Short mmCIF file of C-alpha atoms in Angstrom, two decimals:
data_model
loop_
_atom_site.label_atom_id
_atom_site.label_comp_id
_atom_site.label_asym_id
_atom_site.label_seq_id
_atom_site.Cartn_x
_atom_site.Cartn_y
_atom_site.Cartn_z
CA ASP A 91 -2.08 -2.47 40.34
CA ALA A 92 -3.00 1.03 40.83
CA GLY A 93 -6.30 1.85 39.11
CA ILE A 94 -5.47 4.14 36.36
CA THR A 95 -6.76 4.33 32.82
CA GLN A 96 -5.94 5.97 29.76
CA SER A 97 -8.12 6.52 27.07
CA PRO A 98 -7.83 6.03 23.99
CA ARG A 99 -4.98 3.73 23.86
CA HIS A 100 -4.25 4.36 20.30
CA LYS A 101 -5.42 7.36 18.04
CA VAL A 102 -4.52 8.67 14.45
CA THR A 103 -5.62 12.11 13.87
CA GLU A 104 -5.02 14.65 11.19
CA THR A 105 -2.81 17.92 11.39
CA GLY A 106 -4.83 20.95 12.84
CA THR A 107 -7.69 18.87 14.57
CA PRO A 108 -8.25 19.06 18.26
CA VAL A 109 -7.35 16.00 20.32
CA THR A 110 -8.29 15.22 23.87
CA LEU A 111 -6.66 12.40 26.03
CA ARG A 112 -8.21 11.15 29.15
CA CYS A 113 -6.67 9.79 32.38
CA HIS A 114 -8.87 8.35 34.97
CA GLN A 115 -7.87 7.14 38.42
CA THR A 116 -9.55 5.23 41.10
CA GLU A 117 -7.06 5.75 43.65
CA ASN A 118 -8.24 9.33 44.75
CA HIS A 119 -4.56 10.47 44.68
CA ARG A 120 -3.90 14.26 44.69
CA TYR A 121 -1.30 14.63 42.12
CA MET A 122 -1.88 13.53 38.29
CA TYR A 123 0.66 14.14 35.57
CA TRP A 124 0.96 14.01 31.70
CA TYR A 125 4.20 13.00 30.24
CA ARG A 126 5.43 12.38 26.64
CA GLN A 127 7.74 9.70 25.62
CA ASP A 128 10.00 10.16 22.33
CA PRO A 129 12.89 8.18 20.85
CA GLY A 130 16.12 9.50 22.02
CA HIS A 131 14.52 11.48 25.05
CA GLY A 132 13.55 10.39 28.63
CA LEU A 133 9.82 10.91 29.49
CA ARG A 134 9.18 14.64 29.51
CA LEU A 135 6.59 16.35 31.68
CA ILE A 136 3.90 18.30 29.70
CA HIS A 137 1.50 19.36 32.75
CA TYR A 138 0.70 18.41 36.18
CA SER A 139 -1.96 18.60 38.58
CA TYR A 140 -1.90 19.11 42.39
CA GLY A 141 -5.63 19.33 42.97
CA VAL A 142 -8.95 19.81 41.54
CA LYS A 143 -8.67 22.96 39.14
CA ASP A 144 -5.05 23.28 40.25
CA THR A 145 -2.54 22.62 37.41
CA ASP A 146 0.88 23.90 36.28
CA LYS A 147 3.08 23.77 33.20
CA GLY A 148 5.97 21.20 32.93
CA GLU A 149 8.97 21.33 30.61
CA VAL A 150 7.12 20.61 27.17
CA SER A 151 3.82 22.50 27.55
CA ASP A 152 3.79 24.48 24.55
CA GLY A 153 0.65 23.31 22.46
CA TYR A 154 -0.98 21.32 25.27
CA SER A 155 -3.60 22.43 27.94
CA VAL A 156 -5.08 20.50 30.82
CA SER A 157 -8.04 20.46 32.93
CA ARG A 158 -8.96 18.83 36.14
CA SER A 159 -12.48 19.31 37.14
CA LYS A 160 -12.68 16.19 39.39
CA THR A 161 -10.10 14.36 41.28
CA GLU A 162 -10.43 11.15 39.27
CA ASP A 163 -9.98 12.82 35.76
CA PHE A 164 -7.24 14.76 34.13
CA LEU A 165 -7.55 15.77 30.35
CA LEU A 166 -4.96 16.60 28.08
CA THR A 167 -6.06 18.49 25.09
CA LEU A 168 -4.16 19.45 22.04
CA GLU A 169 -6.08 22.29 20.46
CA SER A 170 -4.52 22.01 16.99
CA ALA A 171 -2.39 18.83 16.64
CA THR A 172 0.87 19.06 14.83
CA SER A 173 3.17 16.28 13.55
CA SER A 174 5.54 17.03 16.21
CA GLN A 175 3.16 15.84 18.89
CA THR A 176 3.35 12.43 17.38
CA SER A 177 4.51 10.52 20.39
CA VAL A 178 3.45 8.13 23.35
CA TYR A 179 1.58 9.90 26.11
CA PHE A 180 1.42 8.65 29.62
CA CYS A 181 -0.31 9.62 32.52
CA ALA A 182 0.86 8.83 36.04
CA ILE A 183 -0.45 9.57 39.54
CA SER A 184 1.13 9.86 43.02
CA GLU A 185 -0.43 10.32 46.46
CA GLY A 186 2.29 12.86 47.71
CA THR A 187 4.63 15.62 46.22
CA GLY A 188 5.37 14.40 42.74
CA GLY A 189 8.85 12.63 42.89
CA ALA A 190 8.84 12.42 46.57
CA ASP A 191 6.43 9.64 46.49
CA GLU A 192 5.55 6.16 44.53
CA ALA A 193 4.26 7.18 40.96
CA PHE A 194 1.85 4.84 39.38
CA PHE A 195 1.74 5.03 35.50
CA GLY A 196 -1.01 4.67 32.99
CA GLN A 197 -0.61 2.06 29.91
CA GLY A 198 0.13 4.86 27.46
CA THR A 199 -1.70 6.60 24.51
CA ARG A 200 0.03 6.13 21.20
CA LEU A 201 -0.98 9.32 19.27
CA THR A 202 -0.08 9.63 15.55
CA VAL A 203 -0.63 13.08 13.78
CA VAL A 204 -0.85 12.75 10.06
CA LYS B 282 23.03 18.88 29.10
CA ASN B 283 21.86 15.55 30.42
CA GLU B 284 21.34 15.59 34.00
CA VAL B 285 20.46 11.89 34.36
CA GLU B 286 22.71 9.54 32.51
CA GLN B 287 22.25 5.74 32.35
CA SER B 288 24.71 3.05 31.39
CA PRO B 289 24.83 0.79 29.45
CA GLN B 290 22.22 2.10 26.85
CA ASN B 291 21.58 -1.46 25.88
CA LEU B 292 22.52 -4.74 27.32
CA THR B 293 22.23 -8.25 26.28
CA ALA B 294 22.54 -11.10 28.89
CA GLN B 295 22.14 -14.84 29.30
CA GLU B 296 19.81 -16.38 31.66
CA GLY B 297 21.02 -16.62 35.26
CA GLU B 298 23.60 -13.64 34.81
CA PHE B 299 23.99 -11.08 37.47
CA ILE B 300 22.99 -7.65 35.71
CA THR B 301 23.97 -4.18 36.97
CA ILE B 302 22.45 -0.87 35.56
CA ASN B 303 24.03 2.37 36.47
CA CYS B 304 22.55 5.88 36.87
CA SER B 305 24.58 8.98 37.50
CA TYR B 306 22.86 12.40 37.90
CA SER B 307 24.36 16.21 38.32
CA VAL B 308 21.93 17.71 40.50
CA GLY B 309 21.17 17.56 44.19
CA ILE B 310 18.25 15.44 44.54
CA SER B 311 15.54 14.33 47.29
CA ALA B 312 14.76 11.08 45.69
CA LEU B 313 15.55 8.51 42.90
CA HIS B 314 13.35 6.27 41.24
CA TRP B 315 13.62 3.10 39.20
CA LEU B 316 11.15 2.11 36.74
CA GLN B 317 10.62 -0.85 34.29
CA GLN B 318 8.91 -0.44 30.89
CA HIS B 319 7.88 -3.88 29.21
CA PRO B 320 7.66 -4.14 25.51
CA GLY B 321 3.93 -3.47 25.64
CA GLY B 322 4.90 -0.07 26.94
CA GLY B 323 3.39 0.07 30.53
CA ILE B 324 5.76 1.63 33.24
CA VAL B 325 5.97 0.24 36.59
CA SER B 326 7.74 1.70 39.63
CA LEU B 327 10.26 -0.66 41.11
CA PHE B 328 11.82 1.43 43.66
CA MET B 329 11.86 4.85 45.05
CA LEU B 330 14.98 5.83 47.41
CA SER B 331 16.79 8.60 49.04
CA SER B 332 19.54 6.78 50.70
CA GLY B 333 21.06 3.29 51.25
CA LYS B 334 19.57 0.11 49.64
CA LYS B 335 16.43 -1.55 48.73
CA LYS B 336 15.42 -5.05 47.89
CA HIS B 337 12.43 -6.56 46.20
CA GLY B 338 12.78 -10.30 45.36
CA ARG B 339 15.75 -10.68 42.52
CA LEU B 340 15.93 -6.73 42.34
CA ILE B 341 18.54 -4.56 44.50
CA ALA B 342 18.67 -0.85 44.13
CA THR B 343 21.53 1.09 45.66
CA ILE B 344 22.27 5.01 45.94
CA ASN B 345 25.44 6.89 46.77
CA ILE B 346 24.36 10.66 47.42
CA GLN B 347 27.86 11.80 48.00
CA GLU B 348 28.82 10.34 44.36
CA LYS B 349 25.69 11.02 42.88
CA HIS B 350 25.05 7.57 41.59
CA SER B 351 22.48 4.64 41.89
CA SER B 352 22.69 1.13 40.66
CA LEU B 353 19.90 -1.35 40.02
CA HIS B 354 20.97 -4.96 40.36
CA ILE B 355 19.08 -8.11 39.10
CA THR B 356 20.29 -11.35 40.37
CA ALA B 357 19.68 -14.54 38.56
CA SER B 358 18.20 -12.91 35.57
CA HIS B 359 15.38 -14.29 33.67
CA PRO B 360 13.93 -13.69 30.12
CA ARG B 361 10.87 -12.01 31.54
CA ASP B 362 13.13 -9.33 32.96
CA SER B 363 13.74 -8.08 29.49
CA ALA B 364 12.41 -4.52 29.54
CA VAL B 365 13.57 -0.96 29.66
CA TYR B 366 14.93 0.26 32.94
CA ILE B 367 14.51 3.82 33.67
CA CYS B 368 16.14 6.12 36.12
CA ALA B 369 14.55 9.41 37.31
CA VAL B 370 15.44 11.91 39.92
CA LEU B 371 13.49 14.53 41.80
CA ASP B 372 15.72 17.83 41.85
CA TYR B 373 15.85 19.57 45.01
CA GLY B 374 15.28 22.93 42.91
CA GLY B 375 12.88 21.68 40.44
CA SER B 376 9.25 22.37 40.43
CA GLN B 377 6.78 20.08 42.15
CA GLY B 378 6.35 16.97 40.27
CA ASN B 379 9.09 17.54 37.78
CA LEU B 380 11.02 14.35 37.82
CA ILE B 381 13.98 14.29 35.55
CA PHE B 382 14.18 11.02 33.54
CA GLY B 383 17.03 9.17 31.98
CA LYS B 384 16.91 7.74 28.52
CA GLY B 385 16.54 4.28 29.78
CA THR B 386 18.46 1.00 29.58
CA LYS B 387 17.28 -1.84 27.15
CA LEU B 388 17.82 -5.22 28.64
CA SER B 389 17.61 -8.19 26.71
CA VAL B 390 17.73 -11.54 28.69
CA LYS B 391 18.30 -14.75 26.36
CA PRO B 392 17.30 -18.17 27.47
#
């Protein structure tokens, strides 16, 4: 199994509080991604990174920010959580250009905003 | 607009049956992925293909680029195959890293 770990695995937070999710990889892959998964939707890309300090927005980036200060860590921050951000969040990594190379996924983080 | 459509949405089969899950897409692609998501939630990559056919154990994935269609077949299905199977494509015109995902096919294999 690819070495990719998400933390925390579960979190309940209150509306308006900041939340940071962490994705850690031991594969030294260049590309890292954050997705959210909601009922009735396929996985949707929030942000991705193509190198240290290199990030870009995905389809549903509003309300989220990311940082990548080291190859192995990709952080997703909700500056002020809202109930619409209740979701399951997945981190993924790939060695080559996203989508053109095999992707490896973390176990997911279930976030509930109350 | 759904750029990636999977069928069926739900599928129940008896152990041992041959199973086919379909994926149709409306955009030009450079790669297609099949993923498996178990009830525990983890997602595993099964195949990545851009042409032809790939086989791994009891799983076979095919793609027809001209028809914009891919199928995932499971031979001699087993209850442990019960999972959600997800198709995802990389759009030619899409931004780097932006896979487009189908909504998944939920498979339940009964003993």
